[in-house]
Short mmCIF file of C-alpha atoms in Angstrom, two decimals:
data_model
loop_
_atom_site.label_atom_id
_atom_site.label_comp_id
_atom_site.label_asym_id
_atom_site.label_seq_id
_atom_site.Cartn_x
_atom_site.Cartn_y
_atom_site.Cartn_z
CA UNK A 108 -12.01 16.02 -19.02
CA UNK A 109 -10.75 12.97 -20.90
CA UNK A 110 -11.84 9.51 -19.84
CA UNK A 111 -9.94 7.84 -17.00
CA UNK A 112 -8.87 4.31 -16.13
CA UNK A 113 -9.97 2.66 -12.88
CA UNK A 114 -6.52 3.33 -11.39
CA UNK A 115 -6.69 7.04 -12.26
CA UNK A 116 -10.19 7.34 -10.76
CA UNK A 117 -9.05 5.54 -7.60
CA UNK A 118 -6.08 7.91 -7.26
CA UNK A 119 -8.39 10.91 -7.66
CA UNK A 120 -10.73 9.61 -4.95
CA UNK A 121 -7.98 8.38 -2.66
CA UNK A 122 -9.26 4.79 -2.51
CA UNK A 123 -8.00 1.45 -3.77
CA UNK A 124 -8.85 0.42 -7.36
CA UNK A 125 -10.59 -2.64 -5.90
CA UNK A 126 -13.02 -0.31 -4.10
CA UNK A 127 -13.95 1.43 -7.36
CA UNK A 128 -14.45 -1.94 -9.05
CA UNK A 129 -16.54 -3.19 -6.13
CA UNK A 130 -18.82 -0.14 -6.30
CA UNK A 131 -19.36 -0.89 -9.97
CA UNK A 132 -20.02 -4.60 -9.52
CA UNK A 133 -22.18 -4.29 -6.40
CA UNK A 134 -23.99 -0.99 -6.91
CA UNK A 135 -23.90 -0.30 -10.65
CA UNK A 136 -21.53 2.68 -10.57
CA UNK A 137 -19.69 1.43 -13.64
CA UNK A 138 -17.67 3.11 -16.37
CA UNK A 139 -19.75 4.23 -19.34
CA UNK A 140 -16.93 5.25 -21.71
CA UNK A 141 -14.41 3.28 -23.74
CA UNK A 142 -10.81 3.75 -24.81
CA UNK A 143 -9.84 3.52 -28.51
CA UNK A 144 -8.82 -0.06 -27.76
CA UNK A 145 -12.23 -0.92 -26.37
CA UNK A 146 -11.37 -0.88 -22.65
CA UNK A 147 -13.87 0.52 -20.16
CA UNK A 148 -13.09 4.11 -19.17
CA UNK A 149 -14.74 6.54 -16.74
CA UNK A 150 -16.28 9.73 -18.12
CA UNK A 151 -16.57 13.02 -16.22
CA UNK A 152 -20.17 12.08 -15.35
CA UNK A 153 -19.03 8.71 -14.00
CA UNK A 154 -16.33 10.38 -11.88
CA UNK A 155 -18.81 12.93 -10.52
CA UNK A 156 -21.11 10.11 -9.38
CA UNK A 157 -18.22 8.28 -7.72
CA UNK A 158 -17.10 11.46 -5.98
CA UNK A 159 -20.61 11.88 -4.53
CA UNK A 160 -20.58 8.23 -3.49
CA UNK A 161 -17.19 8.58 -1.82
CA UNK A 162 -18.15 11.77 0.04
CA UNK A 163 -21.33 10.16 1.34
CA UNK A 164 -19.59 7.01 2.53
CA UNK A 165 -16.84 9.02 4.23
CA UNK A 166 -19.62 10.99 5.94
CA UNK A 167 -21.04 7.79 7.40
CA UNK A 168 -23.83 6.83 4.97
CA UNK A 169 -23.95 3.14 4.11
CA UNK A 170 -22.57 2.34 0.65
CA UNK A 171 -25.86 0.80 -0.50
CA UNK A 172 -27.92 3.85 0.52
CA UNK A 173 -25.39 6.30 -0.92
CA UNK A 174 -25.26 4.43 -4.25
CA UNK A 175 -29.06 4.30 -4.54
CA UNK A 176 -29.32 8.07 -4.09
CA UNK A 177 -26.42 8.82 -6.45
CA UNK A 178 -27.96 6.64 -9.17
CA UNK A 179 -31.33 8.33 -8.70
CA UNK A 180 -29.94 11.61 -10.04
CA UNK A 181 -27.68 14.59 -9.30
CA UNK A 182 -30.57 16.62 -7.90
CA UNK A 183 -30.96 14.35 -4.89
CA UNK A 184 -28.94 14.88 -1.73
CA UNK A 185 -27.50 11.81 -0.06
CA UNK A 186 -29.20 11.49 3.35
CA UNK A 187 -27.06 11.65 6.49
CA UNK A 188 -25.98 8.44 8.13
CA UNK A 189 -28.37 6.70 10.50
CA UNK A 190 -26.50 5.36 13.47
CA UNK A 191 -27.66 2.04 14.80
CA UNK A 192 -26.91 -1.61 14.93
CA UNK A 193 -24.66 -2.79 12.15
CA UNK A 194 -25.39 -5.65 9.83
CA UNK A 195 -23.58 -8.96 9.94
CA UNK A 196 -20.01 -8.26 10.93
CA UNK A 197 -20.77 -4.55 11.31
CA UNK A 198 -19.51 -4.41 14.88
CA UNK A 199 -16.37 -6.50 14.46
CA UNK A 200 -13.32 -6.60 12.24
CA UNK A 201 -13.90 -10.02 10.68
CA UNK A 202 -10.90 -12.03 9.46
CA UNK A 203 -12.54 -15.19 8.08
CA UNK A 204 -10.29 -18.22 7.89
CA UNK A 205 -7.40 -16.45 9.64
CA UNK A 206 -5.36 -17.74 12.55
CA UNK A 207 -6.23 -17.12 16.18
CA UNK A 208 -3.28 -14.73 16.29
CA UNK A 209 -4.69 -12.69 13.40
CA UNK A 210 -8.14 -12.61 14.97
CA UNK A 211 -6.59 -11.32 18.19
CA UNK A 212 -4.75 -8.61 16.28
CA UNK A 213 -8.01 -7.65 14.55
CA UNK A 214 -9.78 -7.32 17.89
CA UNK A 215 -6.99 -5.11 19.24
CA UNK A 216 -7.15 -2.93 16.11
CA UNK A 217 -10.93 -2.61 16.36
CA UNK A 218 -10.60 -1.54 20.01
CA UNK A 219 -7.99 1.04 18.90
CA UNK A 220 -5.51 -0.61 21.28
CA UNK A 221 -2.38 0.81 19.66
CA UNK A 222 0.11 -0.71 22.09
CA UNK A 223 -1.68 -4.05 21.96
CA UNK A 224 -1.30 -4.14 18.17
CA UNK A 225 2.30 -2.95 18.29
CA UNK A 226 3.42 -5.41 20.97
CA UNK A 227 1.65 -8.35 19.29
CA UNK A 228 3.39 -7.67 15.99
CA UNK A 229 6.80 -7.16 17.62
CA UNK A 230 6.52 -10.46 19.46
CA UNK A 231 5.46 -12.26 16.28
CA UNK A 232 8.37 -10.74 14.37
CA UNK A 233 10.85 -11.91 17.00
CA UNK A 234 9.62 -15.49 16.89
CA UNK A 235 8.62 -15.96 13.24
CA UNK A 236 10.34 -13.30 11.10
CA UNK A 237 9.06 -10.59 8.82
CA UNK A 238 7.79 -12.38 5.73
CA UNK A 239 5.60 -14.97 7.52
CA UNK A 240 4.24 -12.28 9.84
CA UNK A 241 3.40 -10.02 6.90
CA UNK A 242 1.56 -12.74 4.95
CA UNK A 243 -0.14 -14.58 7.81
CA UNK A 244 -0.80 -11.83 10.35
CA UNK A 245 -0.48 -8.25 9.14
CA UNK A 246 -1.81 -8.51 5.60
CA UNK A 247 -5.06 -10.35 6.48
CA UNK A 248 -5.92 -7.75 9.13
CA UNK A 249 -5.13 -4.87 6.75
CA UNK A 250 -7.42 -6.43 4.14
CA UNK A 251 -10.12 -6.91 6.78
CA UNK A 252 -9.93 -3.24 7.79
CA UNK A 253 -10.34 -2.19 4.16
CA UNK A 254 -13.29 -4.56 3.70
CA UNK A 255 -14.91 -3.23 6.87
CA UNK A 256 -14.72 0.33 5.54
CA UNK A 257 -16.12 -0.71 2.14
CA UNK A 258 -18.99 -2.59 3.79
CA UNK A 259 -19.99 -0.07 6.47
CA UNK A 260 -18.48 3.27 5.45
CA UNK A 261 -16.83 3.38 8.87
CA UNK A 262 -13.50 2.41 10.38
CA UNK A 263 -11.00 4.74 8.74
CA UNK A 264 -9.58 5.31 12.22
CA UNK A 265 -8.98 1.55 12.55
CA UNK A 266 -6.87 1.41 9.41
CA UNK A 267 -4.92 4.52 10.40
CA UNK A 268 -4.12 3.18 13.88
CA UNK A 269 -3.27 -0.26 12.52
CA UNK A 270 -0.88 1.20 9.95
CA UNK A 271 0.84 3.41 12.52
CA UNK A 272 1.19 0.65 15.12
CA UNK A 273 2.50 -1.94 12.66
CA UNK A 274 4.97 0.57 11.21
CA UNK A 275 6.31 1.26 14.70
CA UNK A 276 6.55 -2.48 15.32
CA UNK A 277 8.72 -2.93 12.22
CA UNK A 278 10.95 -0.04 13.32
CA UNK A 279 11.35 -1.61 16.77
CA UNK A 280 12.13 -4.98 15.22
CA UNK A 281 14.87 -3.55 13.00
CA UNK A 282 16.39 -1.69 15.97
CA UNK A 283 16.43 -4.90 17.99
CA UNK A 284 18.41 -6.78 15.34
CA UNK A 285 21.55 -4.76 16.03
CA UNK A 286 23.62 -2.39 13.93
CA UNK A 287 24.04 -3.14 10.24
CA UNK A 288 26.87 -2.11 7.95
CA UNK A 289 26.54 1.55 7.00
CA UNK A 290 28.12 1.23 3.56
CA UNK A 291 26.47 0.06 0.34
CA UNK A 292 22.81 0.22 1.39
CA UNK A 293 19.95 -0.61 -0.93
CA UNK A 294 17.30 2.10 -1.30
CA UNK A 295 13.54 1.93 -0.70
CA UNK A 296 11.20 4.71 -1.80
CA UNK A 297 7.57 5.49 -2.40
CA UNK A 298 6.81 6.98 -5.81
CA UNK A 299 6.31 10.71 -6.40
CA UNK A 300 2.65 10.60 -5.28
CA UNK A 301 2.80 7.57 -2.97
CA UNK A 302 1.50 8.16 0.56
CA UNK A 303 1.91 4.65 2.00
CA UNK A 304 5.18 3.21 3.29
CA UNK A 305 4.10 0.30 5.50
CA UNK A 306 5.16 -2.29 2.92
CA UNK A 307 8.55 -0.58 2.60
CA UNK A 308 9.05 -0.82 6.36
CA UNK A 309 8.29 -4.54 6.07
CA UNK A 310 10.84 -4.89 3.26
CA UNK A 311 13.47 -3.07 5.32
CA UNK A 312 12.81 -5.41 8.26
CA UNK A 313 13.07 -8.46 6.02
CA UNK A 314 16.38 -7.21 4.66
CA UNK A 315 17.72 -6.46 8.14
CA UNK A 316 17.05 -10.08 9.11
CA UNK A 317 19.39 -11.03 6.24
CA UNK A 318 22.08 -8.50 7.25
CA UNK A 319 21.33 -6.26 4.25
CA UNK A 320 21.44 -2.52 5.07
CA UNK A 321 18.69 -0.39 3.56
CA UNK A 322 17.77 3.30 3.51
CA UNK A 323 14.06 4.14 3.43
CA UNK A 324 13.57 7.48 1.70
CA UNK A 325 9.88 7.59 2.57
CA UNK A 326 6.73 8.63 0.69
CA UNK A 327 6.43 11.01 -2.27
CA UNK A 328 10.03 10.67 -3.38
CA UNK A 329 10.71 12.50 -6.67
CA UNK A 330 12.37 10.18 -9.16
CA UNK A 331 15.14 12.71 -9.77
CA UNK A 332 15.91 12.70 -6.03
CA UNK A 333 15.90 8.89 -6.00
CA UNK A 334 18.32 8.90 -8.94
CA UNK A 335 20.62 11.30 -7.08
CA UNK A 336 20.53 9.14 -3.94
CA UNK A 337 21.23 6.02 -6.02
CA UNK A 338 24.24 7.68 -7.62
CA UNK A 339 25.62 9.05 -4.33
CA UNK A 340 25.31 5.77 -2.42
CA UNK A 341 26.18 3.54 -5.39
CA UNK A 342 23.16 1.49 -4.32
CA UNK A 343 23.19 -1.98 -5.82
CA UNK A 344 19.40 -2.22 -5.62
CA UNK A 345 16.46 0.19 -5.55
CA UNK A 346 12.80 -0.59 -4.81
CA UNK A 347 10.09 1.84 -5.91
CA UNK A 348 6.66 1.22 -4.36
CA UNK A 349 3.32 2.28 -5.87
CA UNK A 350 -0.09 1.58 -4.39
CA UNK A 351 -1.80 3.39 -7.29
CA UNK A 352 -0.68 4.02 -10.89
CA UNK A 353 1.65 7.01 -11.23
CA UNK A 354 2.93 7.90 -14.69
CA UNK A 355 5.49 10.28 -13.20
CA UNK A 356 7.13 7.30 -11.50
CA UNK A 357 7.16 5.28 -14.71
CA UNK A 358 8.60 8.22 -16.66
CA UNK A 359 11.44 8.62 -14.15
CA UNK A 360 12.58 4.99 -14.02
CA UNK A 361 15.11 5.53 -16.78
CA UNK A 362 16.87 8.24 -14.78
CA UNK A 363 17.15 5.93 -11.76
CA UNK A 364 18.40 3.03 -13.90
CA UNK A 365 21.05 5.31 -15.42
CA UNK A 366 22.34 6.48 -12.01
CA UNK A 367 25.18 4.00 -12.31
CA UNK A 368 26.02 0.96 -14.37
CA UNK A 369 25.22 -1.87 -11.96
CA UNK A 370 22.05 -0.72 -10.19
CA UNK A 371 19.09 -3.12 -10.17
CA UNK A 372 15.71 -1.36 -10.20
CA UNK A 373 12.82 -3.30 -8.66
CA UNK A 374 9.13 -2.36 -8.59
CA UNK A 375 6.67 -3.24 -5.85
CA UNK A 376 2.98 -2.65 -5.23
CA UNK A 377 -0.22 -2.94 -7.30
CA UNK A 378 0.20 0.49 -8.85
CA UNK A 379 2.68 -0.82 -11.42
CA UNK A 380 0.17 -3.22 -13.02
CA UNK A 381 -1.12 -0.70 -15.58
CA UNK A 382 2.18 1.07 -16.30
CA UNK A 383 4.99 0.50 -18.78
CA UNK A 384 7.99 -0.13 -16.55
CA UNK A 385 10.56 -0.74 -19.28
CA UNK A 386 13.29 -3.13 -18.20
CA UNK A 387 12.74 -2.73 -14.44
CA UNK A 388 11.87 -5.94 -12.56
CA UNK A 389 8.36 -6.27 -11.14
CA UNK A 390 8.05 -8.04 -7.78
CA UNK A 391 4.92 -10.09 -7.24
CA UNK A 392 5.06 -9.84 -3.45
CA UNK A 393 7.24 -8.73 -0.55
CA UNK A 394 9.21 -11.96 -0.56
CA UNK A 395 10.32 -11.33 -4.15
CA UNK A 396 11.26 -7.75 -3.29
CA UNK A 397 13.38 -8.81 -0.32
CA UNK A 398 15.08 -11.62 -2.25
CA UNK A 399 15.71 -9.42 -5.29
CA UNK A 400 17.32 -6.68 -3.20
CA UNK A 401 19.39 -9.19 -1.25
CA UNK A 402 20.67 -10.73 -4.49
CA UNK A 403 21.58 -7.31 -5.88
CA UNK A 404 23.40 -6.43 -2.65
CA UNK A 405 25.35 -9.71 -2.53
CA UNK A 406 26.45 -9.30 -6.14
CA UNK A 407 27.71 -5.73 -5.74
CA UNK A 408 31.42 -5.24 -6.58
CA UNK A 409 32.58 -4.24 -3.09
CA UNK A 410 31.27 -7.06 -0.93
CA UNK A 411 31.92 -6.25 2.71
CA UNK A 412 30.92 -7.56 6.08
CA UNK A 413 27.24 -7.76 6.96
CA UNK A 414 26.95 -6.45 10.51
CA UNK A 415 29.25 -3.70 11.64
#
């Protein structure tokens, strides 16, 4: 196997690149190879160690204990998890420095109170709008759930419930805004291997607040299918989201951009950082994505009414 970048290793494990980097910085599971340009790369041995680490943590072993055993050698078996009192913050979903509202949402998520999470987010969306709620409420709690898993090896169920409840809240919010124009929608899609669409639901809600119709094509959208949809709808703007690097997505951008003459192709998510995106526009955050799509929609040739 050839050496891999941190993004490629993260995609293989199904974790965030920041988790792979953290395991290297905190536990010594670093890359031992180098690219021709001198960048750190992961060898097959490095990947095997990280796979053992990941399997142990998913099984409930603490990251520190799993890493110590993995580093001791391939002949040692990672011991099973010992259930007991957690360390500092081990029994709560800590959101340091966050608002009281965010701390309440974190408590509801930790309790697996799906309706509590959903209703809290819906109410916040109604009073404050999508972009502030994403930055000040949803995003801090999502980060906290990821940190909790990295620290304890537990809590995958918290992140899953949180994602599902917040997604439903965004859907409810969009439905409550009333019917939008059906013609000339912008398109939102996850890349060919993208599994996560929560950010795209947030973008759709932000656009709906500005009377911009959008179609969310969902996860794992082939770029050829996205190009076909762009051509059929004459979409003025398209957003492609990547959580992890995906060369197939980068390779297919040209086909989407060529769907028709005036389409604006935007890129969202951390997965684009290591890829050559050509002339497509990278969005630094959700606010840029919403504004970029709104601008593309307003500048389309056939400007019509906003709400039907």
